[in-house]
Coordinates of C-alpha atoms in Angstrom, one line a residue:
M67 CA -0.2 -0.1 -0.1
R68 CA 1.2 3.5 -0.8
L69 CA -0.2 6.8 0.4
P70 CA 1.7 9.9 0.1
G71 CA 4.6 10.4 2.1
T72 CA 4.5 7.2 3.7
R73 CA 7.8 4.6 3.5
Y74 CA 6.9 1.8 5.8
Q75 CA 3.4 0.2 4.6
E76 CA 4.5 -1.9 1.6
P77 CA 5.2 -5.3 1.7
G78 CA 9.2 -4.7 2.2
W79 CA 8.3 -3.9 6.0
E80 CA 8.4 -7.6 6.7
E81 CA 12.1 -7.8 6.2
V82 CA 12.3 -4.5 7.9
R83 CA 11.0 -6.1 10.9
K84 CA 13.2 -8.9 10.6
L85 CA 16.0 -7.2 10.4
L86 CA 15.3 -5.1 13.3
G87 CA 14.4 -7.6 15.4
Q88 CA 17.5 -9.8 14.4
C89 CA 19.7 -6.8 15.3
S90 CA 17.3 -5.8 18.6
L91 CA 18.2 -9.1 20.3
A92 CA 22.0 -8.9 20.1
A93 CA 21.7 -5.2 20.8
L94 CA 19.9 -5.6 24.1
R95 CA 22.4 -8.2 25.5
G96 CA 24.6 -6.8 27.9
L97 CA 22.0 -3.8 28.9
D98 CA 20.1 -3.7 32.2
G99 CA 17.0 -6.1 31.2
A100 CA 14.6 -4.2 33.4
H101 CA 15.7 -0.8 32.8
P102 CA 17.5 -0.7 29.5
D103 CA 19.1 2.6 28.8
L104 CA 17.5 4.0 24.8
E105 CA 21.1 5.3 24.1
G106 CA 23.3 2.5 24.9
Y107 CA 20.3 0.8 22.8
V108 CA 20.8 3.1 19.6
E109 CA 24.6 3.1 20.1
R110 CA 24.4 -0.9 19.7
M111 CA 21.4 -0.9 17.3
T112 CA 23.8 1.5 15.0
D113 CA 26.8 -1.1 15.1
Q114 CA 24.6 -3.7 14.5
L115 CA 22.8 -2.7 11.3
T116 CA 26.4 -1.4 10.3
A117 CA 27.7 -4.6 10.3
Q118 CA 24.5 -6.1 8.7
R119 CA 24.6 -3.5 6.1
H120 CA 25.7 -5.7 3.2
S121 CA 23.5 -9.1 4.1
A122 CA 21.1 -9.8 1.5
R123 CA 18.2 -8.9 3.5
A124 CA 19.8 -5.3 4.4
R125 CA 20.4 -4.8 0.9
A126 CA 16.9 -6.0 -0.7
A127 CA 14.2 -3.2 -1.7
G128 CA 11.8 -2.3 1.5
N129 CA 9.7 -0.2 -0.5
G130 CA 8.7 1.5 -4.2
Y131 CA 10.9 4.3 -3.9
G132 CA 14.2 3.1 -3.9
D133 CA 14.9 2.9 -0.2
T134 CA 16.7 -0.2 1.0
V135 CA 15.9 -2.2 4.2
H136 CA 19.0 -1.4 6.0
E137 CA 18.0 2.1 5.1
L138 CA 14.9 2.1 6.4
A139 CA 15.8 0.1 9.7
V140 CA 18.2 3.0 10.3
T141 CA 16.0 5.7 10.0
L142 CA 13.5 4.2 12.4
V143 CA 16.0 4.0 14.9
V144 CA 16.8 7.3 14.8
E145 CA 12.9 7.8 14.9
L146 CA 13.0 6.2 18.1
R147 CA 15.7 8.1 19.3
A148 CA 13.5 11.2 18.8
R149 CA 10.5 9.7 20.4
P150 CA 11.3 8.1 24.0
A151 CA 8.0 7.2 24.6
D152 CA 7.7 4.3 22.8
W153 CA 10.9 3.3 24.3
D154 CA 9.8 3.5 28.0
A155 CA 6.3 1.7 26.7
L156 CA 8.7 -1.2 25.9
C157 CA 11.0 -0.7 29.0
A158 CA 7.2 -0.9 30.9
A159 CA 6.5 -4.2 29.0
L160 CA 9.9 -5.7 30.2
A161 CA 10.1 -4.8 33.4
D162 CA 7.1 -7.2 34.5
G163 CA 10.5 -9.9 34.0
P164 CA 12.9 -11.6 32.1
A165 CA 11.7 -12.7 28.7
G166 CA 12.8 -15.3 26.2
D167 CA 14.5 -14.8 22.9
A168 CA 11.3 -14.9 21.4
L169 CA 8.9 -12.9 23.6
L170 CA 11.5 -10.1 23.4
R171 CA 11.6 -10.2 19.6
K172 CA 7.8 -10.0 19.9
K173 CA 7.9 -7.0 22.5
V174 CA 10.4 -5.1 20.0
N175 CA 8.1 -5.9 17.0
D176 CA 5.4 -4.4 18.3
M177 CA 7.0 -1.2 19.4
Y178 CA 8.4 -0.8 16.1
A179 CA 5.3 -1.7 14.3
V180 CA 3.6 1.3 16.3
L181 CA 6.2 3.5 15.7
R182 CA 6.1 3.0 12.1
D183 CA 2.1 3.7 12.1
R184 CA 3.6 7.4 14.3
V185 CA 6.3 7.9 11.5
D186 CA 4.1 7.2 8.4
A187 CA 1.2 9.0 10.1
D188 CA 3.2 12.4 10.5
N189 CA 5.1 12.3 6.8
Y190 CA 1.0 11.9 5.5
Q191 CA 0.4 14.7 7.4
A192 CA 3.1 16.8 5.8
A193 CA 2.7 15.4 2.4
C194 CA -1.1 16.1 2.4
G195 CA -1.8 18.6 5.0
R196 CA -4.5 16.6 6.4
P197 CA -4.7 15.2 9.9
C198 CA -4.0 11.7 10.1
S199 CA -3.7 9.4 13.5
P200 CA -1.8 6.4 13.9
N201 CA -5.1 4.6 13.9
R202 CA -5.9 5.9 10.5
M203 CA -2.8 4.8 9.4
Y204 CA -3.5 1.2 10.3
A205 CA -7.2 1.5 9.1
Y206 CA -5.9 2.4 5.8
R207 CA -3.9 -0.6 5.7
M208 CA -6.6 -2.8 7.1
L209 CA -8.7 -2.0 4.1
D210 CA -5.7 -2.8 1.5
T211 CA -5.7 -5.9 3.1
A212 CA -9.3 -6.5 3.2
Y213 CA -9.3 -5.7 -0.4
H214 CA -6.6 -8.0 -1.4
D215 CA -8.4 -10.8 0.1
V216 CA -11.7 -9.9 -1.5
A217 CA -9.7 -10.1 -4.8
R218 CA -8.2 -13.4 -4.0
L219 CA -11.6 -14.9 -3.4
F220 CA -13.2 -13.2 -6.4
A221 CA -10.2 -14.7 -8.5
N222 CA -10.5 -18.6 -7.4
W223 CA -14.7 -17.8 -6.4
R224 CA -15.8 -21.2 -7.3
A225 CA -13.9 -22.6 -4.7
H226 CA -15.4 -20.2 -2.3
R227 CA -18.9 -19.8 -4.0
A228 CA -20.7 -19.6 -0.3
Q229 CA -18.3 -16.9 0.8
V230 CA -18.3 -15.0 -2.5
G231 CA -22.5 -15.1 -2.1
A232 CA -22.0 -13.8 1.3
I233 CA -20.0 -10.6 0.1
L234 CA -21.9 -10.0 -2.8
G235 CA -25.3 -10.3 -0.8
R236 CA -27.0 -12.9 -2.8
A237 CA -26.7 -16.5 -3.7
I238 CA -24.4 -17.5 -6.9
A239 CA -26.4 -19.9 -8.9
D240 CA -24.6 -23.1 -10.5
G241 CA -23.5 -22.2 -14.1
A242 CA -24.1 -18.2 -13.5
D243 CA -20.6 -16.2 -13.2
P244 CA -21.0 -13.2 -11.0
I245 CA -20.1 -10.1 -13.3
E246 CA -18.4 -8.8 -10.0
V247 CA -15.8 -11.2 -10.2
R248 CA -15.1 -9.7 -14.1
Q249 CA -15.4 -5.8 -12.6
L250 CA -13.0 -6.0 -9.8
R251 CA -9.6 -4.9 -11.4
T252 CA -8.8 -2.5 -9.2
I253 CA -8.9 -1.2 -5.4
H254 CA -10.6 1.7 -7.2
D255 CA -13.8 -1.0 -8.3
C256 CA -14.0 -2.2 -4.5
R257 CA -17.4 -1.7 -3.1
A258 CA -17.4 -0.7 0.5
E259 CA -20.4 -2.8 1.3
W260 CA -18.3 -5.2 0.0
I261 CA -15.7 -4.9 2.7
L262 CA -18.2 -4.9 5.2
R263 CA -19.8 -8.3 4.0
W264 CA -16.4 -9.5 3.9
S265 CA -15.7 -8.6 7.6
A266 CA -19.4 -10.1 8.7
S267 CA -18.1 -13.1 6.6
L268 CA -14.9 -14.0 8.4
E269 CA -16.8 -15.6 11.5
D270 CA -18.4 -18.2 9.4
F271 CA -15.7 -19.0 6.8
G272 CA -12.4 -18.0 8.8
G273 CA -13.4 -19.3 12.0
A274 CA -12.8 -15.7 13.5
P275 CA -14.7 -12.3 13.6
G276 CA -13.1 -10.0 10.8
P277 CA -11.8 -6.5 11.7
L278 CA -15.0 -5.0 11.2
H279 CA -16.7 -6.8 13.8
T280 CA -14.6 -7.3 16.7
R281 CA -15.3 -6.0 20.2
S282 CA -12.6 -3.6 19.5
K283 CA -13.6 0.2 19.1
R284 CA -10.7 0.3 16.7
F285 CA -13.1 0.2 13.4
A286 CA -16.4 1.0 15.2
S287 CA -16.3 4.6 13.4
L288 CA -15.7 2.9 10.4
K289 CA -18.2 0.3 10.5
T290 CA -21.1 2.2 10.3
S291 CA -19.7 4.5 7.3
P292 CA -19.5 2.7 4.4
D293 CA -18.9 6.2 2.7
R294 CA -15.6 7.2 4.5
I295 CA -15.0 3.2 3.7
G296 CA -15.2 3.9 -0.1
A297 CA -13.4 7.4 0.3
M298 CA -10.2 5.7 2.1
L299 CA -10.4 2.8 -1.1
R300 CA -10.0 5.5 -3.3
E301 CA -7.5 7.5 -2.0
I302 CA -5.3 4.3 -2.1
G303 CA -6.4 3.6 -5.2
D304 CA -5.6 7.3 -6.7
Y305 CA -2.1 7.1 -5.4
E306 CA -1.5 3.9 -5.9
Q307 CA -2.1 4.5 -9.8
L308 CA -0.4 8.2 -9.9
S309 CA 2.6 6.4 -8.5
A310 CA 2.7 3.4 -10.4
N311 CA 4.4 5.8 -13.5
R312 CA 7.0 7.2 -11.7
D313 CA 9.6 4.6 -13.9
E314 CA 7.9 6.1 -17.3
D315 CA 9.4 8.7 -19.3
W316 CA 8.8 12.4 -18.9
L317 CA 6.6 12.6 -21.9
Q318 CA 6.0 16.3 -21.3
D319 CA 9.2 17.6 -24.0
L320 CA 7.7 15.6 -26.8
D321 CA 4.7 18.5 -27.2
D322 CA 5.6 21.8 -28.8
A323 CA 7.0 24.4 -26.3
S324 CA 4.2 26.8 -27.2
V325 CA 1.6 24.2 -26.4
W326 CA 3.5 24.2 -22.6
V327 CA 3.6 27.7 -22.4
E328 CA -0.5 28.0 -23.5
D329 CA -1.4 25.7 -21.0
Y330 CA 1.1 26.9 -18.1
W331 CA -0.7 30.4 -18.6
R332 CA -4.1 28.6 -18.6
V333 CA -3.5 26.7 -15.2
L334 CA -2.2 30.5 -13.7
Q335 CA -5.3 32.1 -15.0
E336 CA -7.5 29.2 -13.7
S337 CA -5.7 29.4 -9.9
D338 CA -6.1 33.0 -9.8
G339 CA -9.9 33.0 -10.9
A340 CA -10.7 30.3 -8.2
A341 CA -8.5 32.0 -5.4
T342 CA -10.5 33.0 -2.3
P343 CA -10.8 37.0 -2.1
G344 CA -9.0 38.3 1.2
P345 CA -5.8 37.5 2.8
D346 CA -4.8 34.0 2.8
R347 CA -5.9 31.6 5.9
I348 CA -4.5 28.2 7.5
L349 CA -7.7 26.5 8.2
E350 CA -7.3 24.6 11.0
A351 CA -6.6 20.7 10.9
R352 CA -9.8 19.0 12.5
Q353 CA -9.9 15.6 13.6
D354 CA -13.2 12.8 13.5
A355 CA -13.5 9.7 15.7
L356 CA -11.1 7.7 13.9
D357 CA -8.1 9.6 15.0
A358 CA -9.4 10.9 18.0
A359 CA -9.4 7.3 19.0
A360 CA -6.4 5.8 21.3
P361 CA -4.1 3.5 20.0
E362 CA -5.1 0.0 20.9
P363 CA -2.7 -3.3 20.8
D364 CA -3.1 -5.9 17.9
P365 CA -5.4 -8.4 19.4
A366 CA -3.8 -11.3 20.7
P367 CA -4.0 -14.4 19.2
A368 CA -6.2 -17.2 20.3
E369 CA -4.4 -19.4 23.4
A370 CA -3.8 -23.1 21.5
D371 CA -4.2 -26.5 23.2
P372 CA -2.5 -26.8 26.0
R373 CA -1.8 -30.5 25.3
L374 CA -0.3 -29.2 21.6
E375 CA 1.9 -26.6 23.6
T376 CA 3.5 -29.1 26.3
L377 CA 4.3 -31.5 23.4
A378 CA 5.7 -28.5 21.8
L379 CA 7.8 -27.6 24.6
S380 CA 8.6 -31.6 25.1
V381 CA 10.8 -31.1 21.5
S382 CA 12.1 -28.3 22.4
L383 CA 10.0 -25.7 20.3
P384 CA 9.3 -22.4 22.3
P385 CA 6.2 -21.4 24.2
G386 CA 3.4 -19.9 21.7
Y387 CA 4.8 -21.9 19.2
V388 CA 1.8 -24.2 18.4
A389 CA -0.5 -21.0 18.4
Q390 CA 1.7 -18.8 16.2
A391 CA 2.9 -21.4 13.6
V392 CA 0.0 -21.8 11.5
P393 CA 0.4 -22.8 7.7
D394 CA -1.7 -20.7 5.0
G395 CA -3.0 -20.9 1.3
L396 CA -3.8 -24.4 0.3
L397 CA -2.2 -26.0 3.3
A398 CA -4.6 -24.2 5.9
A399 CA -7.0 -27.0 6.2
E400 CA -4.1 -29.2 7.3
S401 CA -2.3 -29.9 10.4
L402 CA 0.6 -27.9 11.8
S403 CA 2.8 -30.8 11.7
V404 CA 1.9 -31.9 7.9
G405 CA 1.7 -28.5 6.8
L406 CA 5.4 -27.5 8.2
A407 CA 6.3 -31.0 6.5
V408 CA 5.3 -30.0 3.1
Y409 CA 7.0 -26.9 2.7
A410 CA 10.4 -28.7 4.4
K411 CA 9.7 -31.0 1.5
L412 CA 9.2 -28.6 -1.7
L413 CA 11.6 -25.5 -0.4
G414 CA 13.8 -26.7 2.4
P415 CA 13.9 -26.1 5.6
D416 CA 15.6 -22.9 5.3
D417 CA 13.9 -21.0 2.8
A418 CA 14.0 -17.1 3.1
S419 CA 10.0 -16.9 2.4
Y420 CA 9.4 -18.1 5.6
P421 CA 7.7 -16.3 8.9
D422 CA 9.9 -16.1 12.2
A423 CA 6.7 -18.2 13.5
W424 CA 7.7 -21.1 11.4
R425 CA 11.0 -21.5 13.0
D426 CA 12.9 -23.3 15.7
P427 CA 14.6 -20.4 17.6
A428 CA 17.4 -22.9 18.7
T429 CA 18.5 -23.2 14.8
G430 CA 16.7 -20.3 12.5
A431 CA 14.6 -23.2 10.6
L432 CA 11.4 -25.5 10.6
P433 CA 11.5 -28.0 13.0
T434 CA 13.1 -31.2 11.7
M435 CA 10.9 -33.8 10.7
Q436 CA 11.4 -36.0 14.6
Q437 CA 10.3 -32.7 16.1
L438 CA 7.0 -32.4 13.7
A439 CA 6.4 -36.4 14.5
A440 CA 6.5 -36.0 17.9
L441 CA 4.4 -33.1 17.9
A442 CA 1.4 -34.5 15.5
E443 CA 2.3 -37.9 18.0
V444 CA 2.8 -40.1 15.6
S445 CA 5.6 -42.3 14.1
L446 CA 8.0 -40.6 11.7
P447 CA 6.9 -42.8 8.8
T448 CA 3.1 -42.1 9.2
L449 CA 4.1 -38.0 9.2
R450 CA 6.2 -39.0 5.9
K451 CA 2.7 -40.7 4.2
R452 CA 0.5 -37.8 5.4
R453 CA 3.0 -35.1 4.1
D454 CA 3.4 -37.0 0.6
A455 CA -0.8 -37.1 0.9
A456 CA -1.4 -33.5 1.2
I457 CA 1.5 -32.7 -1.8
A458 CA -0.4 -35.0 -3.9
R459 CA -4.0 -33.5 -3.1
M460 CA -2.4 -30.0 -3.9
T461 CA -0.8 -30.8 -7.1
A462 CA -4.2 -32.2 -7.9
A463 CA -5.9 -29.0 -6.9
F464 CA -3.5 -27.2 -9.4
D465 CA -4.2 -29.3 -11.9
T466 CA -7.6 -29.1 -11.7
K467 CA -7.5 -25.3 -11.6
R468 CA -5.0 -25.3 -14.6
G469 CA -7.7 -27.0 -16.9
R470 CA -10.5 -24.7 -16.1
D471 CA -8.0 -22.0 -17.1
A472 CA -7.2 -23.7 -20.1

């Protein structure tokens, strides 16, 4: 997602977050665990980021404006130095007691997640002159995520016929292709009522309430304001369309010079004619309920089965691993052990695309087949058979989709 002035809202943020978490673990070692010093932390982070600046992750693109992951991470550390309130919140969370590496990294990631929205909200205000709070920036990101999920469901609507029907507000008859599926090409084409129905459908089709239908008051003002949702979707689409041609050659120099000068004077005259009489005035920036609401922490993940947590600890996996390491995509229906075993078979145990939640902190890679078998309470040969069966089902699904597309 791109908006004027923002730098941390694109998919490259995941690599920035991982780099900051990795360097923070090293930087916090040796500091007072209960009352770490901000100056010492910033100095150590500078050293750690400098040491990592030539790594593949640090040199990767962080956004569509040419900033690298390393540059964005350094800028955010500098912003932290200028905003000690976020650091104080982290220190208060660490004062509860010593934290393991996984929990410490999560607390650091939460701090930087809030900080990036504060920074981008301030830069958005400077670029547009309109008020913007971290909550509003979070709402923009939620709507962008919602659009992409709706687009994903529409693209494979036959496999999600019931949910797509719930989003459209009508049942989809057999043999009928909904015209909305072809009409949804960009975020401009996404309707506010689709977002509201998508959020309402998640509890029935995803197992958890959608972001607009939770008990949290973060999006309470959006739930009853489809016009505002539509305006925010259009704003995201307008700026993405505007910034998408940034690499095209400048075409204005193909025009005749006299035509350019004539257009220049026309714009000046229209500006003078549309100006408000009297002296210039700076209008007061007004906030609405979305900006005035106090920021809330992200909802805590659902607690996993205590028995599975005990099994995870018995194979040296950290607390909370079962609740966070959930396979996605075509493997969402498989068990945790089978899903991770499929990924390890197809991509290897240490692919760069794996989220941190899937990795064993002790090795930095996926758990071994022996660990996954113990977690599933089956023998190693049985886990291999289930893994191979899941791969066969996934291959058949791809072949079926390829046949339909053809």
